[in-house]
């Protein structure tokens, strides 16, 4: 047996077994949480133990028909394309172009696995493609408020947005989010008409733009091969695929992901020698503007803002450079909302407060009791890890452990330096992988913050780059068979999840 065959057999033993054990852990947790919710009446927001596959906000629903064939064909074709062309031969331009097309094909075909859904309109039962079905719930979705923007105009809609006379008449999700989602669909309806097809397809097209910053961020941080791996993993990440085609959280993810890339580009420019404080910093300002646009669509963008601050604190040797980036980004962020207030009278703080109160009225605060606090926190974390996929979660955890071990070894070796020996080991070493560790700290903070009350497998999809890039970094030096195992199991989980679960979106 040659060396290549031995490596393949080793990968076969490790990857599937470890993924199976991780899946078993989540199954045991599901049973445990189901029992706790049933016996102690712990309330986890919208998730109900009698109705949902806890901790997921999803109902069991076996939908197997001929509609599964296009999804299988598209996903199999994508894997074959990865093997034959995308992993090695494709130029950057071709890679991004093909990834864009694959994004559309995978998302649409997977969303259509469920075939048709029935809904009621004007007292009449109708059937509609599952790709379009979520937007028919006009009492809950942003799509239902587009006519209100037509009726009032953008300026009046934004000015009166947080006032009870308008706010209390809007759809459920519009009242727990900023007005950006409604205005996005309003612009789509102005260009392509107010209909479900244009709303859904343009949402997917707009979200497909994320392939560019994800690839470029991976290249910028770790090199071209990691960027390529990360992009291909991203295209079959289960929660991003399942929710982008049928949820506005897809378009919501574009600006937060773009902000991360712009931040690292801004950081790179700060290394230019003798750059003065007053000099123009376009990438820093664009970072702030992108964050502002992201916050205008979803308050969850705050996660990215906190991550940027955590990275600046971890890299204390370059804190001055990071401070410049963050200050100029803050000026772009504040400038956007100041200009919006001057032009329309929109009051973001009042809108945020109204959204918080609306969410708490339906979901609770998260800290009603110690038991609810901890169950809600861990359920949020595990729901999201299940959503990004068992293979990605497994390899991400392995990369986290590897990074922390290397970091600690390096920091221990530098303890002799008098200025760093007094600090905790986590802050000592200069060559930190702060992208990985900074996100881990940010994720744990928001996991236990009570700011999110379940449904995070959908709400947090903009965090997917923080998983696929470290996973790609871990896989690139390993045998290519590891990458194929991860991709193959991701596709299997994606299709099986769509067949067995009804996720509302």
PDB file of N, CA, C and O in Angstrom, residues 245-296:
ATOM      1  N   UNK A 245     -32.388  31.739  -0.059  1.00  0.00           N
ATOM      2  CA  UNK A 245     -33.353  31.766  -1.152  1.00  0.00           C
ATOM      3  C   UNK A 245     -34.743  32.168  -0.725  1.00  0.00           C
ATOM      4  O   UNK A 245     -35.552  32.595  -1.553  1.00  0.00           O
ATOM      5  N   UNK A 246     -35.055  32.052   0.551  1.00  0.00           N
ATOM      6  CA  UNK A 246     -36.428  32.271   0.994  1.00  0.00           C
ATOM      7  C   UNK A 246     -36.533  33.250   2.159  1.00  0.00           C
ATOM      8  O   UNK A 246     -37.580  33.363   2.774  1.00  0.00           O
ATOM      9  N   UNK A 247     -35.457  33.960   2.472  1.00  0.00           N
ATOM     10  CA  UNK A 247     -35.455  34.841   3.633  1.00  0.00           C
ATOM     11  C   UNK A 247     -34.679  36.108   3.319  1.00  0.00           C
ATOM     12  O   UNK A 247     -33.681  36.079   2.597  1.00  0.00           O
ATOM     13  N   UNK A 248     -35.106  37.224   3.899  1.00  0.00           N
ATOM     14  CA  UNK A 248     -34.382  38.478   3.720  1.00  0.00           C
ATOM     15  C   UNK A 248     -33.064  38.495   4.481  1.00  0.00           C
ATOM     16  O   UNK A 248     -32.271  39.424   4.319  1.00  0.00           O
ATOM     17  N   UNK A 249     -32.816  37.493   5.314  1.00  0.00           N
ATOM     18  CA  UNK A 249     -31.527  37.438   5.992  1.00  0.00           C
ATOM     19  C   UNK A 249     -30.388  37.225   5.008  1.00  0.00           C
ATOM     20  O   UNK A 249     -29.232  37.478   5.356  1.00  0.00           O
ATOM     21  N   UNK A 250     -30.690  36.753   3.810  1.00  0.00           N
ATOM     22  CA  UNK A 250     -29.669  36.666   2.769  1.00  0.00           C
ATOM     23  C   UNK A 250     -29.172  38.039   2.366  1.00  0.00           C
ATOM     24  O   UNK A 250     -27.975  38.344   2.519  1.00  0.00           O
ATOM     25  N   UNK A 251     -30.050  38.917   1.856  1.00  0.00           N
ATOM     26  CA  UNK A 251     -29.613  40.287   1.568  1.00  0.00           C
ATOM     27  C   UNK A 251     -29.041  41.016   2.775  1.00  0.00           C
ATOM     28  O   UNK A 251     -28.120  41.819   2.649  1.00  0.00           O
ATOM     29  N   UNK A 252     -29.582  40.730   3.963  1.00  0.00           N
ATOM     30  CA  UNK A 252     -29.057  41.369   5.173  1.00  0.00           C
ATOM     31  C   UNK A 252     -27.594  41.042   5.413  1.00  0.00           C
ATOM     32  O   UNK A 252     -26.879  41.797   6.068  1.00  0.00           O
ATOM     33  N   UNK A 253     -27.122  39.895   4.930  1.00  0.00           N
ATOM     34  CA  UNK A 253     -25.755  39.445   5.222  1.00  0.00           C
ATOM     35  C   UNK A 253     -24.706  40.127   4.355  1.00  0.00           C
ATOM     36  O   UNK A 253     -23.509  40.066   4.673  1.00  0.00           O
ATOM     37  N   UNK A 254     -25.105  40.779   3.280  1.00  0.00           N
ATOM     38  CA  UNK A 254     -24.138  41.304   2.314  1.00  0.00           C
ATOM     39  C   UNK A 254     -23.235  42.363   2.942  1.00  0.00           C
ATOM     40  O   UNK A 254     -22.000  42.280   2.872  1.00  0.00           O
ATOM     41  N   UNK A 255     -23.814  43.368   3.564  1.00  0.00           N
ATOM     42  CA  UNK A 255     -23.007  44.468   4.095  1.00  0.00           C
ATOM     43  C   UNK A 255     -22.184  44.083   5.319  1.00  0.00           C
ATOM     44  O   UNK A 255     -21.028  44.525   5.446  1.00  0.00           O
ATOM     45  N   UNK A 256     -22.709  43.267   6.265  1.00  0.00           N
ATOM     46  CA  UNK A 256     -21.828  42.825   7.352  1.00  0.00           C
ATOM     47  C   UNK A 256     -20.600  42.063   6.858  1.00  0.00           C
ATOM     48  O   UNK A 256     -19.486  42.273   7.358  1.00  0.00           O
ATOM     49  N   UNK A 257     -20.788  41.175   5.868  1.00  0.00           N
ATOM     50  CA  UNK A 257     -19.643  40.423   5.337  1.00  0.00           C
ATOM     51  C   UNK A 257     -18.681  41.356   4.606  1.00  0.00           C
ATOM     52  O   UNK A 257     -17.453  41.257   4.760  1.00  0.00           O
ATOM     53  N   UNK A 258     -19.231  42.288   3.831  1.00  0.00           N
ATOM     54  CA  UNK A 258     -18.382  43.262   3.137  1.00  0.00           C
ATOM     55  C   UNK A 258     -17.591  44.105   4.130  1.00  0.00           C
ATOM     56  O   UNK A 258     -16.422  44.441   3.890  1.00  0.00           O
ATOM     57  N   UNK A 259     -18.214  44.434   5.270  1.00  0.00           N
ATOM     58  CA  UNK A 259     -17.542  45.263   6.278  1.00  0.00           C
ATOM     59  C   UNK A 259     -16.286  44.589   6.802  1.00  0.00           C
ATOM     60  O   UNK A 259     -15.270  45.257   7.059  1.00  0.00           O
ATOM     61  N   UNK A 260     -16.338  43.280   6.990  1.00  0.00           N
ATOM     62  CA  UNK A 260     -15.175  42.553   7.507  1.00  0.00           C
ATOM     63  C   UNK A 260     -14.010  42.664   6.526  1.00  0.00           C
ATOM     64  O   UNK A 260     -12.867  42.939   6.913  1.00  0.00           O
ATOM     65  N   UNK A 261     -14.304  42.454   5.246  1.00  0.00           N
ATOM     66  CA  UNK A 261     -13.248  42.544   4.232  1.00  0.00           C
ATOM     67  C   UNK A 261     -12.673  43.961   4.163  1.00  0.00           C
ATOM     68  O   UNK A 261     -11.440  44.145   4.124  1.00  0.00           O
ATOM     69  N   UNK A 262     -13.543  44.970   4.168  1.00  0.00           N
ATOM     70  CA  UNK A 262     -13.078  46.355   4.090  1.00  0.00           C
ATOM     71  C   UNK A 262     -12.224  46.721   5.306  1.00  0.00           C
ATOM     72  O   UNK A 262     -11.248  47.468   5.193  1.00  0.00           O
ATOM     73  N   UNK A 263     -12.580  46.190   6.457  1.00  0.00           N
ATOM     74  CA  UNK A 263     -11.806  46.452   7.668  1.00  0.00           C
ATOM     75  C   UNK A 263     -10.378  45.937   7.520  1.00  0.00           C
ATOM     76  O   UNK A 263      -9.415  46.641   7.866  1.00  0.00           O
ATOM     77  N   UNK A 264     -10.220  44.736   7.012  1.00  0.00           N
ATOM     78  CA  UNK A 264      -8.869  44.185   6.864  1.00  0.00           C
ATOM     79  C   UNK A 264      -8.082  44.887   5.768  1.00  0.00           C
ATOM     80  O   UNK A 264      -6.852  45.006   5.861  1.00  0.00           O
ATOM     81  N   UNK A 265      -8.774  45.374   4.744  1.00  0.00           N
ATOM     82  CA  UNK A 265      -8.095  46.190   3.734  1.00  0.00           C
ATOM     83  C   UNK A 265      -7.648  47.513   4.344  1.00  0.00           C
ATOM     84  O   UNK A 265      -6.538  48.000   4.053  1.00  0.00           O
ATOM     85  N   UNK A 266      -8.494  48.099   5.201  1.00  0.00           N
ATOM     86  CA  UNK A 266      -8.129  49.350   5.871  1.00  0.00           C
ATOM     87  C   UNK A 266      -6.941  49.132   6.796  1.00  0.00           C
ATOM     88  O   UNK A 266      -6.031  49.969   6.875  1.00  0.00           O
ATOM     89  N   UNK A 267      -6.933  48.004   7.499  1.00  0.00           N
ATOM     90  CA  UNK A 267      -5.821  47.692   8.386  1.00  0.00           C
ATOM     91  C   UNK A 267      -4.514  47.567   7.595  1.00  0.00           C
ATOM     92  O   UNK A 267      -3.457  48.033   8.037  1.00  0.00           O
ATOM     93  N   UNK A 268      -4.580  46.961   6.413  1.00  0.00           N
ATOM     94  CA  UNK A 268      -3.385  46.812   5.588  1.00  0.00           C
ATOM     95  C   UNK A 268      -2.819  48.172   5.199  1.00  0.00           C
ATOM     96  O   UNK A 268      -1.594  48.382   5.228  1.00  0.00           O
ATOM     97  N   UNK A 269      -3.676  49.115   4.869  1.00  0.00           N
ATOM     98  CA  UNK A 269      -3.205  50.444   4.457  1.00  0.00           C
ATOM     99  C   UNK A 269      -2.599  51.213   5.626  1.00  0.00           C
ATOM    100  O   UNK A 269      -1.770  52.111   5.425  1.00  0.00           O
ATOM    101  N   UNK A 270      -3.002  50.877   6.842  1.00  0.00           N
ATOM    102  CA  UNK A 270      -2.452  51.560   8.007  1.00  0.00           C
ATOM    103  C   UNK A 270      -1.001  51.182   8.273  1.00  0.00           C
ATOM    104  O   UNK A 270      -0.326  51.825   9.081  1.00  0.00           O
ATOM    105  N   UNK A 271      -0.515  50.141   7.618  1.00  0.00           N
ATOM    106  CA  UNK A 271       0.889  49.747   7.787  1.00  0.00           C
ATOM    107  C   UNK A 271       1.822  50.582   6.916  1.00  0.00           C
ATOM    108  O   UNK A 271       3.040  50.427   7.005  1.00  0.00           O
ATOM    109  N   UNK A 272       1.245  51.460   6.077  1.00  0.00           N
ATOM    110  CA  UNK A 272       2.086  52.336   5.253  1.00  0.00           C
ATOM    111  C   UNK A 272       2.861  53.289   6.163  1.00  0.00           C
ATOM    112  O   UNK A 272       2.273  53.955   7.020  1.00  0.00           O
ATOM    113  N   UNK A 273       4.182  53.373   6.012  1.00  0.00           N
ATOM    114  CA  UNK A 273       4.978  54.210   6.921  1.00  0.00           C
ATOM    115  C   UNK A 273       4.599  55.691   6.840  1.00  0.00           C
ATOM    116  O   UNK A 273       4.243  56.206   5.771  1.00  0.00           O
ATOM    117  N   UNK A 274       4.671  56.358   7.976  1.00  0.00           N
ATOM    118  CA  UNK A 274       4.524  57.818   8.071  1.00  0.00           C
ATOM    119  C   UNK A 274       3.154  58.320   7.628  1.00  0.00           C
ATOM    120  O   UNK A 274       3.019  59.459   7.176  1.00  0.00           O
ATOM    121  N   UNK A 275       2.139  57.502   7.734  1.00  0.00           N
ATOM    122  CA  UNK A 275       0.801  57.972   7.391  1.00  0.00           C
ATOM    123  C   UNK A 275       0.276  58.839   8.542  1.00  0.00           C
ATOM    124  O   UNK A 275       0.299  58.439   9.701  1.00  0.00           O
ATOM    125  N   UNK A 276      -0.214  60.027   8.220  1.00  0.00           N
ATOM    126  CA  UNK A 276      -0.648  60.984   9.226  1.00  0.00           C
ATOM    127  C   UNK A 276      -2.115  60.757   9.591  1.00  0.00           C
ATOM    128  O   UNK A 276      -2.888  60.201   8.824  1.00  0.00           O
ATOM    129  N   UNK A 277      -2.483  61.266  10.773  1.00  0.00           N
ATOM    130  CA  UNK A 277      -3.849  61.113  11.257  1.00  0.00           C
ATOM    131  C   UNK A 277      -4.863  61.773  10.326  1.00  0.00           C
ATOM    132  O   UNK A 277      -5.965  61.270  10.130  1.00  0.00           O
ATOM    133  N   UNK A 278      -4.493  62.919   9.735  1.00  0.00           N
ATOM    134  CA  UNK A 278      -5.470  63.675   8.946  1.00  0.00           C
ATOM    135  C   UNK A 278      -5.613  63.166   7.518  1.00  0.00           C
ATOM    136  O   UNK A 278      -6.486  63.636   6.773  1.00  0.00           O
ATOM    137  N   UNK A 279      -4.790  62.225   7.096  1.00  0.00           N
ATOM    138  CA  UNK A 279      -4.858  61.739   5.722  1.00  0.00           C
ATOM    139  C   UNK A 279      -6.147  60.966   5.470  1.00  0.00           C
ATOM    140  O   UNK A 279      -6.678  60.301   6.361  1.00  0.00           O
ATOM    141  N   UNK A 280      -6.627  61.059   4.239  1.00  0.00           N
ATOM    142  CA  UNK A 280      -7.888  60.412   3.862  1.00  0.00           C
ATOM    143  C   UNK A 280      -7.717  58.896   3.884  1.00  0.00           C
ATOM    144  O   UNK A 280      -6.731  58.363   3.366  1.00  0.00           O
ATOM    145  N   UNK A 281      -8.679  58.217   4.496  1.00  0.00           N
ATOM    146  CA  UNK A 281      -8.637  56.749   4.620  1.00  0.00           C
ATOM    147  C   UNK A 281      -9.907  56.161   4.004  1.00  0.00           C
ATOM    148  O   UNK A 281     -10.899  55.926   4.693  1.00  0.00           O
ATOM    149  N   UNK A 282      -9.892  55.911   2.697  1.00  0.00           N
ATOM    150  CA  UNK A 282     -11.126  55.468   2.028  1.00  0.00           C
ATOM    151  C   UNK A 282     -11.650  54.136   2.530  1.00  0.00           C
ATOM    152  O   UNK A 282     -12.856  53.969   2.703  1.00  0.00           O
ATOM    153  N   UNK A 283     -10.760  53.161   2.778  1.00  0.00           N
ATOM    154  CA  UNK A 283     -11.238  51.850   3.226  1.00  0.00           C
ATOM    155  C   UNK A 283     -11.836  51.920   4.625  1.00  0.00           C
ATOM    156  O   UNK A 283     -12.798  51.222   4.931  1.00  0.00           O
ATOM    157  N   UNK A 284     -11.276  52.760   5.477  1.00  0.00           N
ATOM    158  CA  UNK A 284     -11.837  52.913   6.821  1.00  0.00           C
ATOM    159  C   UNK A 284     -13.222  53.543   6.757  1.00  0.00           C
ATOM    160  O   UNK A 284     -14.163  53.089   7.423  1.00  0.00           O
ATOM    161  N   UNK A 285     -13.366  54.576   5.948  1.00  0.00           N
ATOM    162  CA  UNK A 285     -14.672  55.213   5.806  1.00  0.00           C
ATOM    163  C   UNK A 285     -15.681  54.266   5.164  1.00  0.00           C
ATOM    164  O   UNK A 285     -16.855  54.224   5.566  1.00  0.00           O
ATOM    165  N   UNK A 286     -15.222  53.496   4.182  1.00  0.00           N
ATOM    166  CA  UNK A 286     -16.117  52.530   3.545  1.00  0.00           C
ATOM    167  C   UNK A 286     -16.528  51.431   4.520  1.00  0.00           C
ATOM    168  O   UNK A 286     -17.651  50.924   4.451  1.00  0.00           O
ATOM    169  N   UNK A 287     -15.624  51.070   5.436  1.00  0.00           N
ATOM    170  CA  UNK A 287     -15.983  50.098   6.477  1.00  0.00           C
ATOM    171  C   UNK A 287     -17.137  50.631   7.309  1.00  0.00           C
ATOM    172  O   UNK A 287     -18.117  49.925   7.578  1.00  0.00           O
ATOM    173  N   UNK A 288     -17.031  51.887   7.749  1.00  0.00           N
ATOM    174  CA  UNK A 288     -18.104  52.498   8.536  1.00  0.00           C
ATOM    175  C   UNK A 288     -19.397  52.622   7.764  1.00  0.00           C
ATOM    176  O   UNK A 288     -20.489  52.369   8.298  1.00  0.00           O
ATOM    177  N   UNK A 289     -19.299  53.001   6.488  1.00  0.00           N
ATOM    178  CA  UNK A 289     -20.500  53.128   5.664  1.00  0.00           C
ATOM    179  C   UNK A 289     -21.160  51.770   5.462  1.00  0.00           C
ATOM    180  O   UNK A 289     -22.395  51.646   5.528  1.00  0.00           O
ATOM    181  N   UNK A 290     -20.349  50.728   5.226  1.00  0.00           N
ATOM    182  CA  UNK A 290     -20.893  49.386   5.048  1.00  0.00           C
ATOM    183  C   UNK A 290     -21.560  48.892   6.330  1.00  0.00           C
ATOM    184  O   UNK A 290     -22.625  48.275   6.293  1.00  0.00           O
ATOM    185  N   UNK A 291     -20.941  49.167   7.479  1.00  0.00           N
ATOM    186  CA  UNK A 291     -21.558  48.809   8.751  1.00  0.00           C
ATOM    187  C   UNK A 291     -22.882  49.547   8.952  1.00  0.00           C
ATOM    188  O   UNK A 291     -23.855  48.977   9.458  1.00  0.00           O
ATOM    189  N   UNK A 292     -22.911  50.813   8.558  1.00  0.00           N
ATOM    190  CA  UNK A 292     -24.146  51.594   8.695  1.00  0.00           C
ATOM    191  C   UNK A 292     -25.257  51.029   7.817  1.00  0.00           C
ATOM    192  O   UNK A 292     -26.414  50.919   8.253  1.00  0.00           O
ATOM    193  N   UNK A 293     -24.927  50.656   6.590  1.00  0.00           N
ATOM    194  CA  UNK A 293     -25.927  50.057   5.696  1.00  0.00           C
ATOM    195  C   UNK A 293     -26.383  48.704   6.238  1.00  0.00           C
ATOM    196  O   UNK A 293     -27.567  48.359   6.157  1.00  0.00           O
ATOM    197  N   UNK A 294     -25.429  47.931   6.791  1.00  0.00           N
ATOM    198  CA  UNK A 294     -25.798  46.663   7.406  1.00  0.00           C
ATOM    199  C   UNK A 294     -26.721  46.865   8.592  1.00  0.00           C
ATOM    200  O   UNK A 294     -27.718  46.152   8.749  1.00  0.00           O
ATOM    201  N   UNK A 295     -26.416  47.854   9.434  1.00  0.00           N
ATOM    202  CA  UNK A 295     -27.256  48.140  10.598  1.00  0.00           C
ATOM    203  C   UNK A 295     -28.607  48.692  10.190  1.00  0.00           C
ATOM    204  O   UNK A 295     -29.593  48.566  10.936  1.00  0.00           O
ATOM    205  N   UNK A 296     -28.683  49.299   9.022  1.00  0.00           N
ATOM    206  CA  UNK A 296     -29.954  49.812   8.514  1.00  0.00           C
ATOM    207  C   UNK A 296     -30.874  48.684   8.066  1.00  0.00           C
ATOM    208  O   UNK A 296     -32.068  48.871   7.905  1.00  0.00           O
TER     209      UNK A 296
END
